[in-house]
Amino acid sequence: MRVTNMVPDVEYAMQQSQSALSVALQQVSTGLKVNQPSDNPAASANMVVSLASSANIDQYTKNVSSVLSQMETADSAISAAVTSLNTAITLGTSGASGTVTPANKQAIAAQVQGVLTSVIAQANTSYQGVYVFGGSASTTQPFVAASTTFTSTQGSAAAPLATTTALTAGSATTISDATTGDTFVFKAVAGDTVATLATAISGAVAVGTLSAGASATINATGQLAIGTNSSAAGMVVSSNDAVLGSMTAAPDTGVPNAYAYVGNSAVNSVQVGDSMDVATNLPGSQLFTTGPNVIASLKGLITALQTGTTLQIGAATTAVSTGLNYVAEQRIPLDNTISQLNDQDSYLGQETVTLTTQQTSLVGANMADAATNLSQAELTNSAVLAAAAKVLPQTLLNYLSPA
Amino acid sequence: MASLSTSLLTAVQALGADTGALQVTNNNIANASTPGYSRQVAILQEAAPTNDGNISVGNGVVLEGYQSVRDELVQTQIQQETQAQSGANAQLASLQQIQPTFTTSTQDIGTEMSAMFSSLSALSTNPTSGSAGQAVLTAGQNLATAFNTASTTLTSQQAGLNTQVTQDVNQINKITQQIAALNPQIADLNATGQDGGTVQDQQNQLVLSLSALTSVAVTKTDNGDTLTTGNGTPLVVGSQSFSLQTTTGSNGMQQVLDQNGAHITSSLTTGDLGGTIQTRDQTIPGLLNQLDTLANQFGSAINAAQAQGFNQSGATGQNFFNIPTAVAGSAASISVAITDPTQIATSSDGTAGSNGNVANLMAVQTNALPAGQTPGDTYANLVYQVGSLTSNTTAESGATTASLLQLNDQLSSVSGVSIDEESTNLISFQTAYEAAARVVTTVQALFSVTLAMGTVAAE
């Protein structure tokens, strides 16, 4: 075969060797063997999925940390409440002694009042602006001092509300009862009036959601009054019905030592793994007012110490003790969740390592290979350039004597 | 009968032949680097002998003419390979500009999609957090921007390729006119039995340039080359060239028409024009459709999840993304519809602190879209396609380049000028010339001797 011009072949060889050198250099400098989808389409596609998994794992880890902090805050609050309840039991036991003078009983009652205040403070614990025992209604304090009567801001003597006054469809009026520990929610539909609300409240009393005597009436100044006829039973009422306006506690109707739960029973869940969700909160109603009503039992102990007999003080102390056991029981699932979260944190750490290894395998360059390839590419490129420099200038003319 | 005069004539004839051969050598050396040049050789032939009785005496050499050395088969193969290479290169140039958009970075669709789900997951730990809600909005805006950018990259490429179609067609028309203009000259040379020489070289070079632009078939005739496109549309017949035309199609794209106004766009598959049309009409619309589908279905799924929950005010969640009803254009126009973090429908019961609906929003990540795959898998598939297309086209471009190099080597071995060879020829013809000149000198001396003989006799 005649070889006439080696320039194109030499140029091609130089391009090929320089291209190989560029690829080898890129792999060494980036540590990656796949720098763009065309380098390995399948690995690039897998990388997209793997990186999404990594992002999820990273977020799960952050969620674990955040939830753990929130739950540890809740756990500490419950722990403090348990301590307070133990104090109350100790105080109750001493108050139930036949040798305690009435003056001492009053003093003990005052101490138990302090315990109640402390428990309420624990029940209203917040973490980063979230009331941890408020259910999903976590933006407002869940335990609020109760009153016997709440009145609407709308309605006056001049323009009184009436039982026939129509309520706004879709509005909600909420009554949280400190004695029963329950919450009654009335959601108005089209056609509902104040009378409908009053009937519904009577129904709630009948089924025990609200304390006996709870009612809704139009008072002398033309406002809607929701309350009880018992000075010992308190409640907290709220409404978002524009017809009624907000509900406010009537002056001097506060019930000493009575607190109503205005949160809800919803439980939020947060995902901390691809198939693992954890409940992040324990509703205050479940912890302090449902079952043995801890708040009410403390109130009962205070009342017994103030006015009761030794027997009644003993019974009230027993009620607090029952409440303590209940709260302690409720703490167990919370502690279990905290333990689960710690385990999950370790697992996520391992998953991160696994995914990183997978990603390195997909797109990472073996540095030993990459360095060897670079060295080889440098050598090849040098050889090609040296050969080009040697071969291209060679012609017969170099050897012919000038004429 | 041989005579000094005959010898002198033979020598002079040899001087002429050697001069001609030297001229060919000179021309070859001068064109050693000229693209498309085919080396020429001098056709030297033994002159007819003179018969003197039983003795036959040679009469030297005659220069019959010059002949270009060609290999038409390899030339045709080079034209075909050039078409394939140009087509692949046109596609590769576009894909290399599209590919970075689908390469994992801090701003690609996959990363932004993950970031959005991460921000939603973070929001679930504190649904009333303004900063966490703002992070979701920002992530949503970043994702929408990533979709917008990817769409813009594809449509910009498409617009650029559309302009290239017009430029290619104009260039094709210029070249076919030049080829047609050369055909009569070649026909004249053929008619007189001469080699096409330089004119044929020029035409071959023009056909090669044309091959880089479009698919072209060449038929050799007595009237020069007849050229047609791949589907038989005539481009050059004899001295006449047939211009291609462009017109704006219903999709806003330039369509190619033959001289009769018939659409031939889809039949142009190779050359720069073929590669450009293939990328503009097949590759990019395919990718764009998948991108639009993903943006539309993802946006719809998030909006549907929003509608299942309640915002911080307790109202039913409104659309998170603005997306058009039609799929087409969704990636280009997707944007975040809400401006306030409190409008994110995290709540499942209407209370602000509820995060019950975040699970529905998060489920978009793991649920299959109507197209059949999860959003992440759909995007991963898109990345695979872009990577695969680019990789395959790179391989095709590399293979045709290597093949073309080999074919050019093959052609060069036949038609290329070897400086060494020409240098040797130069020496050979120079020596032959000098020898012939020496014969003239010798004959001249013999003439002198002969004339001197007469002079001596007279004395």
PDB file of C-alpha atoms in Angstrom, chain A residues 191-385:
ATOM      1  CA  GLY A 191     -80.483  26.267  59.485  1.00  0.00           C
ATOM      2  CA  ASP A 192     -78.921  25.885  62.928  1.00  0.00           C
ATOM      3  CA  THR A 193     -79.816  28.501  65.514  1.00  0.00           C
ATOM      4  CA  VAL A 194     -78.805  29.295  69.071  1.00  0.00           C
ATOM      5  CA  ALA A 195     -81.587  26.961  70.155  1.00  0.00           C
ATOM      6  CA  THR A 196     -79.993  24.132  68.152  1.00  0.00           C
ATOM      7  CA  LEU A 197     -76.731  24.782  69.999  1.00  0.00           C
ATOM      8  CA  ALA A 198     -78.528  24.765  73.355  1.00  0.00           C
ATOM      9  CA  THR A 199     -80.201  21.453  72.523  1.00  0.00           C
ATOM     10  CA  ALA A 200     -76.877  19.966  71.482  1.00  0.00           C
ATOM     11  CA  ILE A 201     -75.306  21.055  74.774  1.00  0.00           C
ATOM     12  CA  SER A 202     -78.153  19.364  76.673  1.00  0.00           C
ATOM     13  CA  GLY A 203     -77.461  16.237  74.668  1.00  0.00           C
ATOM     14  CA  ALA A 204     -73.763  16.410  75.601  1.00  0.00           C
ATOM     15  CA  VAL A 205     -74.726  16.682  79.248  1.00  0.00           C
ATOM     16  CA  ALA A 206     -76.969  13.670  78.880  1.00  0.00           C
ATOM     17  CA  VAL A 207     -74.135  11.522  77.526  1.00  0.00           C
ATOM     18  CA  GLY A 208     -71.651  12.822  80.107  1.00  0.00           C
ATOM     19  CA  THR A 209     -69.397  14.788  77.827  1.00  0.00           C
ATOM     20  CA  LEU A 210     -70.265  17.944  79.738  1.00  0.00           C
ATOM     21  CA  SER A 211     -70.928  18.343  83.447  1.00  0.00           C
ATOM     22  CA  ALA A 212     -74.465  18.354  84.698  1.00  0.00           C
ATOM     23  CA  GLY A 213     -75.979  21.777  84.541  1.00  0.00           C
ATOM     24  CA  ALA A 214     -74.140  22.924  81.464  1.00  0.00           C
ATOM     25  CA  SER A 215     -76.422  25.031  79.288  1.00  0.00           C
ATOM     26  CA  ALA A 216     -76.637  27.791  76.710  1.00  0.00           C
ATOM     27  CA  THR A 217     -78.985  30.678  77.377  1.00  0.00           C
ATOM     28  CA  ILE A 218     -79.470  34.284  76.362  1.00  0.00           C
ATOM     29  CA  ASN A 219     -78.572  36.458  79.351  1.00  0.00           C
ATOM     30  CA  ALA A 220     -80.100  39.714  80.496  1.00  0.00           C
ATOM     31  CA  THR A 221     -77.808  41.810  78.304  1.00  0.00           C
ATOM     32  CA  GLY A 222     -78.786  39.915  75.183  1.00  0.00           C
ATOM     33  CA  GLN A 223     -75.571  37.840  74.950  1.00  0.00           C
ATOM     34  CA  LEU A 224     -75.246  34.102  74.628  1.00  0.00           C
ATOM     35  CA  ALA A 225     -74.102  32.686  77.951  1.00  0.00           C
ATOM     36  CA  ILE A 226     -72.650  29.173  78.053  1.00  0.00           C
ATOM     37  CA  GLY A 227     -71.821  27.797  81.443  1.00  0.00           C
ATOM     38  CA  THR A 228     -72.824  25.696  84.374  1.00  0.00           C
ATOM     39  CA  ASN A 229     -74.914  26.328  87.446  1.00  0.00           C
ATOM     40  CA  SER A 230     -72.281  24.718  89.637  1.00  0.00           C
ATOM     41  CA  SER A 231     -69.643  26.910  91.215  1.00  0.00           C
ATOM     42  CA  ALA A 232     -67.296  23.925  91.302  1.00  0.00           C
ATOM     43  CA  ALA A 233     -67.569  22.899  87.657  1.00  0.00           C
ATOM     44  CA  GLY A 234     -65.572  24.989  85.252  1.00  0.00           C
ATOM     45  CA  MET A 235     -65.254  25.046  81.526  1.00  0.00           C
ATOM     46  CA  VAL A 236     -63.563  26.915  78.664  1.00  0.00           C
ATOM     47  CA  VAL A 237     -65.679  27.979  75.701  1.00  0.00           C
ATOM     48  CA  SER A 238     -64.540  29.264  72.316  1.00  0.00           C
ATOM     49  CA  SER A 239     -66.306  29.948  69.049  1.00  0.00           C
ATOM     50  CA  ASN A 240     -65.367  31.109  65.591  1.00  0.00           C
ATOM     51  CA  ASP A 241     -68.947  31.987  64.662  1.00  0.00           C
ATOM     52  CA  ALA A 242     -69.077  35.632  63.594  1.00  0.00           C
ATOM     53  CA  VAL A 243     -72.690  35.795  64.736  1.00  0.00           C
ATOM     54  CA  LEU A 244     -71.609  35.064  68.301  1.00  0.00           C
ATOM     55  CA  GLY A 245     -68.191  36.634  68.241  1.00  0.00           C
ATOM     56  CA  SER A 246     -65.442  35.257  70.446  1.00  0.00           C
ATOM     57  CA  MET A 247     -66.514  33.798  73.811  1.00  0.00           C
ATOM     58  CA  THR A 248     -64.932  35.318  76.904  1.00  0.00           C
ATOM     59  CA  ALA A 249     -65.051  34.301  80.532  1.00  0.00           C
ATOM     60  CA  ALA A 250     -67.535  36.358  82.524  1.00  0.00           C
ATOM     61  CA  PRO A 251     -65.872  38.415  85.290  1.00  0.00           C
ATOM     62  CA  ASP A 252     -65.409  36.691  88.643  1.00  0.00           C
ATOM     63  CA  THR A 253     -66.577  33.313  87.373  1.00  0.00           C
ATOM     64  CA  GLY A 254     -63.195  31.591  87.562  1.00  0.00           C
ATOM     65  CA  VAL A 255     -63.254  28.220  89.300  1.00  0.00           C
ATOM     66  CA  PRO A 256     -60.317  27.779  91.665  1.00  0.00           C
ATOM     67  CA  ASN A 257     -57.971  24.939  90.726  1.00  0.00           C
ATOM     68  CA  ALA A 258     -60.052  23.977  87.693  1.00  0.00           C
ATOM     69  CA  TYR A 259     -58.358  23.667  84.337  1.00  0.00           C
ATOM     70  CA  ALA A 260     -59.921  22.617  81.058  1.00  0.00           C
ATOM     71  CA  TYR A 261     -58.099  20.964  78.176  1.00  0.00           C
ATOM     72  CA  VAL A 262     -58.589  23.002  75.005  1.00  0.00           C
ATOM     73  CA  GLY A 263     -56.242  20.962  72.843  1.00  0.00           C
ATOM     74  CA  ASN A 264     -57.400  17.965  70.846  1.00  0.00           C
ATOM     75  CA  SER A 265     -56.698  14.269  70.771  1.00  0.00           C
ATOM     76  CA  ALA A 266     -54.947  14.228  67.403  1.00  0.00           C
ATOM     77  CA  VAL A 267     -51.553  12.614  67.179  1.00  0.00           C
ATOM     78  CA  ASN A 268     -49.006  13.778  64.615  1.00  0.00           C
ATOM     79  CA  SER A 269     -46.747  11.262  62.947  1.00  0.00           C
ATOM     80  CA  VAL A 270     -43.395  11.930  61.376  1.00  0.00           C
ATOM     81  CA  GLN A 271     -41.632   9.691  58.923  1.00  0.00           C
ATOM     82  CA  VAL A 272     -38.217   8.642  60.150  1.00  0.00           C
ATOM     83  CA  GLY A 273     -37.659   5.796  57.708  1.00  0.00           C
ATOM     84  CA  ASP A 274     -38.961   4.563  54.368  1.00  0.00           C
ATOM     85  CA  SER A 275     -41.475   2.438  56.232  1.00  0.00           C
ATOM     86  CA  MET A 276     -41.325   3.850  59.736  1.00  0.00           C
ATOM     87  CA  ASP A 277     -43.476   6.603  61.170  1.00  0.00           C
ATOM     88  CA  VAL A 278     -43.482   7.580  64.830  1.00  0.00           C
ATOM     89  CA  ALA A 279     -46.090   9.426  66.841  1.00  0.00           C
ATOM     90  CA  THR A 280     -44.493  12.663  67.905  1.00  0.00           C
ATOM     91  CA  ASN A 281     -46.891  13.823  70.582  1.00  0.00           C
ATOM     92  CA  LEU A 282     -49.038  12.568  73.433  1.00  0.00           C
ATOM     93  CA  PRO A 283     -52.269  14.561  73.664  1.00  0.00           C
ATOM     94  CA  GLY A 284     -52.682  16.211  77.060  1.00  0.00           C
ATOM     95  CA  SER A 285     -56.224  14.872  77.314  1.00  0.00           C
ATOM     96  CA  GLN A 286     -54.912  11.314  77.120  1.00  0.00           C
ATOM     97  CA  LEU A 287     -52.250  12.032  79.716  1.00  0.00           C
ATOM     98  CA  PHE A 288     -53.915  14.285  82.260  1.00  0.00           C
ATOM     99  CA  THR A 289     -57.695  14.305  81.890  1.00  0.00           C
ATOM    100  CA  THR A 290     -58.853  11.041  80.334  1.00  0.00           C
ATOM    101  CA  GLY A 291     -59.162   8.018  82.599  1.00  0.00           C
ATOM    102  CA  PRO A 292     -58.143   8.930  86.143  1.00  0.00           C
ATOM    103  CA  ASN A 293     -58.318  12.693  85.679  1.00  0.00           C
ATOM    104  CA  VAL A 294     -55.040  13.768  87.262  1.00  0.00           C
ATOM    105  CA  ILE A 295     -55.845  17.479  87.225  1.00  0.00           C
ATOM    106  CA  ALA A 296     -59.284  16.875  88.735  1.00  0.00           C
ATOM    107  CA  SER A 297     -57.795  14.517  91.338  1.00  0.00           C
ATOM    108  CA  LEU A 298     -55.369  17.192  92.493  1.00  0.00           C
ATOM    109  CA  LYS A 299     -58.234  19.662  92.645  1.00  0.00           C
ATOM    110  CA  GLY A 300     -60.158  17.068  94.663  1.00  0.00           C
ATOM    111  CA  LEU A 301     -57.250  16.634  97.073  1.00  0.00           C
ATOM    112  CA  ILE A 302     -57.015  20.389  97.571  1.00  0.00           C
ATOM    113  CA  THR A 303     -60.754  20.573  98.264  1.00  0.00           C
ATOM    114  CA  ALA A 304     -60.551  17.613 100.637  1.00  0.00           C
ATOM    115  CA  LEU A 305     -57.644  19.174 102.507  1.00  0.00           C
ATOM    116  CA  GLN A 306     -59.506  22.453 102.730  1.00  0.00           C
ATOM    117  CA  THR A 307     -62.936  21.149 103.722  1.00  0.00           C
ATOM    118  CA  GLY A 308     -62.954  17.377 103.864  1.00  0.00           C
ATOM    119  CA  THR A 309     -62.638  14.742 106.483  1.00  0.00           C
ATOM    120  CA  THR A 310     -59.608  12.594 107.041  1.00  0.00           C
ATOM    121  CA  LEU A 311     -61.330   9.821 105.192  1.00  0.00           C
ATOM    122  CA  GLN A 312     -62.050  12.101 102.259  1.00  0.00           C
ATOM    123  CA  ILE A 313     -58.435  13.289 102.229  1.00  0.00           C
ATOM    124  CA  GLY A 314     -57.312   9.669 102.159  1.00  0.00           C
ATOM    125  CA  ALA A 315     -59.652   8.880  99.284  1.00  0.00           C
ATOM    126  CA  ALA A 316     -58.504  11.960  97.381  1.00  0.00           C
ATOM    127  CA  THR A 317     -54.887  10.964  97.936  1.00  0.00           C
ATOM    128  CA  THR A 318     -55.664   7.518  96.588  1.00  0.00           C
ATOM    129  CA  ALA A 319     -57.215   9.157  93.519  1.00  0.00           C
ATOM    130  CA  VAL A 320     -54.012  11.142  92.969  1.00  0.00           C
ATOM    131  CA  SER A 321     -52.038   7.956  93.410  1.00  0.00           C
ATOM    132  CA  THR A 322     -54.177   6.225  90.768  1.00  0.00           C
ATOM    133  CA  GLY A 323     -53.580   9.215  88.501  1.00  0.00           C
ATOM    134  CA  LEU A 324     -49.850   8.953  89.097  1.00  0.00           C
ATOM    135  CA  ASN A 325     -49.809   5.310  88.091  1.00  0.00           C
ATOM    136  CA  TYR A 326     -51.797   6.130  84.989  1.00  0.00           C
ATOM    137  CA  VAL A 327     -49.414   8.920  83.955  1.00  0.00           C
ATOM    138  CA  ALA A 328     -46.449   6.662  84.616  1.00  0.00           C
ATOM    139  CA  GLU A 329     -48.044   4.014  82.367  1.00  0.00           C
ATOM    140  CA  GLN A 330     -48.595   6.559  79.612  1.00  0.00           C
ATOM    141  CA  ARG A 331     -44.930   7.404  79.729  1.00  0.00           C
ATOM    142  CA  ILE A 332     -43.886   3.876  78.735  1.00  0.00           C
ATOM    143  CA  PRO A 333     -44.849   4.097  75.035  1.00  0.00           C
ATOM    144  CA  LEU A 334     -43.172   7.491  74.913  1.00  0.00           C
ATOM    145  CA  ASP A 335     -39.963   6.033  76.302  1.00  0.00           C
ATOM    146  CA  ASN A 336     -40.258   3.127  73.891  1.00  0.00           C
ATOM    147  CA  THR A 337     -40.519   5.568  71.009  1.00  0.00           C
ATOM    148  CA  ILE A 338     -37.460   7.443  72.237  1.00  0.00           C
ATOM    149  CA  SER A 339     -35.602   4.169  72.335  1.00  0.00           C
ATOM    150  CA  GLN A 340     -36.857   3.322  68.836  1.00  0.00           C
ATOM    151  CA  LEU A 341     -35.677   6.674  67.565  1.00  0.00           C
ATOM    152  CA  ASN A 342     -32.203   6.139  68.959  1.00  0.00           C
ATOM    153  CA  ASP A 343     -32.074   2.739  67.273  1.00  0.00           C
ATOM    154  CA  GLN A 344     -33.343   4.268  64.039  1.00  0.00           C
ATOM    155  CA  ASP A 345     -30.660   6.941  64.230  1.00  0.00           C
ATOM    156  CA  SER A 346     -28.007   4.214  64.274  1.00  0.00           C
ATOM    157  CA  TYR A 347     -29.719   2.363  61.432  1.00  0.00           C
ATOM    158  CA  LEU A 348     -29.890   5.529  59.321  1.00  0.00           C
ATOM    159  CA  GLY A 349     -26.189   6.074  59.919  1.00  0.00           C
ATOM    160  CA  GLN A 350     -25.525   2.601  58.538  1.00  0.00           C
ATOM    161  CA  GLU A 351     -27.867   3.250  55.605  1.00  0.00           C
ATOM    162  CA  THR A 352     -25.939   6.401  54.795  1.00  0.00           C
ATOM    163  CA  VAL A 353     -22.734   4.397  54.670  1.00  0.00           C
ATOM    164  CA  THR A 354     -24.414   1.735  52.506  1.00  0.00           C
ATOM    165  CA  LEU A 355     -25.753   4.293  50.066  1.00  0.00           C
ATOM    166  CA  THR A 356     -22.457   6.144  49.910  1.00  0.00           C
ATOM    167  CA  THR A 357     -20.711   2.862  49.145  1.00  0.00           C
ATOM    168  CA  GLN A 358     -23.307   2.115  46.481  1.00  0.00           C
ATOM    169  CA  GLN A 359     -22.830   5.557  44.940  1.00  0.00           C
ATOM    170  CA  THR A 360     -19.066   5.211  44.974  1.00  0.00           C
ATOM    171  CA  SER A 361     -19.448   1.895  43.235  1.00  0.00           C
ATOM    172  CA  LEU A 362     -21.773   3.435  40.647  1.00  0.00           C
ATOM    173  CA  VAL A 363     -19.849   6.548  39.695  1.00  0.00           C
ATOM    174  CA  GLY A 364     -16.699   6.692  41.794  1.00  0.00           C
ATOM    175  CA  ALA A 365     -13.333   6.058  40.222  1.00  0.00           C
ATOM    176  CA  ASN A 366     -10.967   3.512  41.667  1.00  0.00           C
ATOM    177  CA  MET A 367      -8.150   5.929  42.394  1.00  0.00           C
ATOM    178  CA  ALA A 368      -5.452   3.324  41.898  1.00  0.00           C
ATOM    179  CA  ASP A 369      -6.886   2.434  38.495  1.00  0.00           C
ATOM    180  CA  ALA A 370      -7.478   6.086  37.661  1.00  0.00           C
ATOM    181  CA  ALA A 371      -3.902   7.040  38.544  1.00  0.00           C
ATOM    182  CA  THR A 372      -2.571   4.107  36.527  1.00  0.00           C
ATOM    183  CA  ASN A 373      -4.788   5.076  33.599  1.00  0.00           C
ATOM    184  CA  LEU A 374      -3.547   8.651  33.807  1.00  0.00           C
ATOM    185  CA  SER A 375       0.045   7.494  33.856  1.00  0.00           C
ATOM    186  CA  GLN A 376      -0.620   5.195  30.905  1.00  0.00           C
ATOM    187  CA  ALA A 377      -2.434   7.956  29.007  1.00  0.00           C
ATOM    188  CA  GLU A 378       0.462  10.346  29.638  1.00  0.00           C
ATOM    189  CA  LEU A 379       2.907   7.766  28.391  1.00  0.00           C
ATOM    190  CA  THR A 380       0.839   7.032  25.287  1.00  0.00           C
ATOM    191  CA  ASN A 381       0.390  10.714  24.545  1.00  0.00           C
ATOM    192  CA  SER A 382       4.108  11.349  24.915  1.00  0.00           C
ATOM    193  CA  ALA A 383       4.854   8.414  22.631  1.00  0.00           C
ATOM    194  CA  VAL A 384       2.419   9.667  19.998  1.00  0.00           C
ATOM    195  CA  LEU A 385       3.875  13.173  20.112  1.00  0.00           C
TER     196      LEU A 385
END
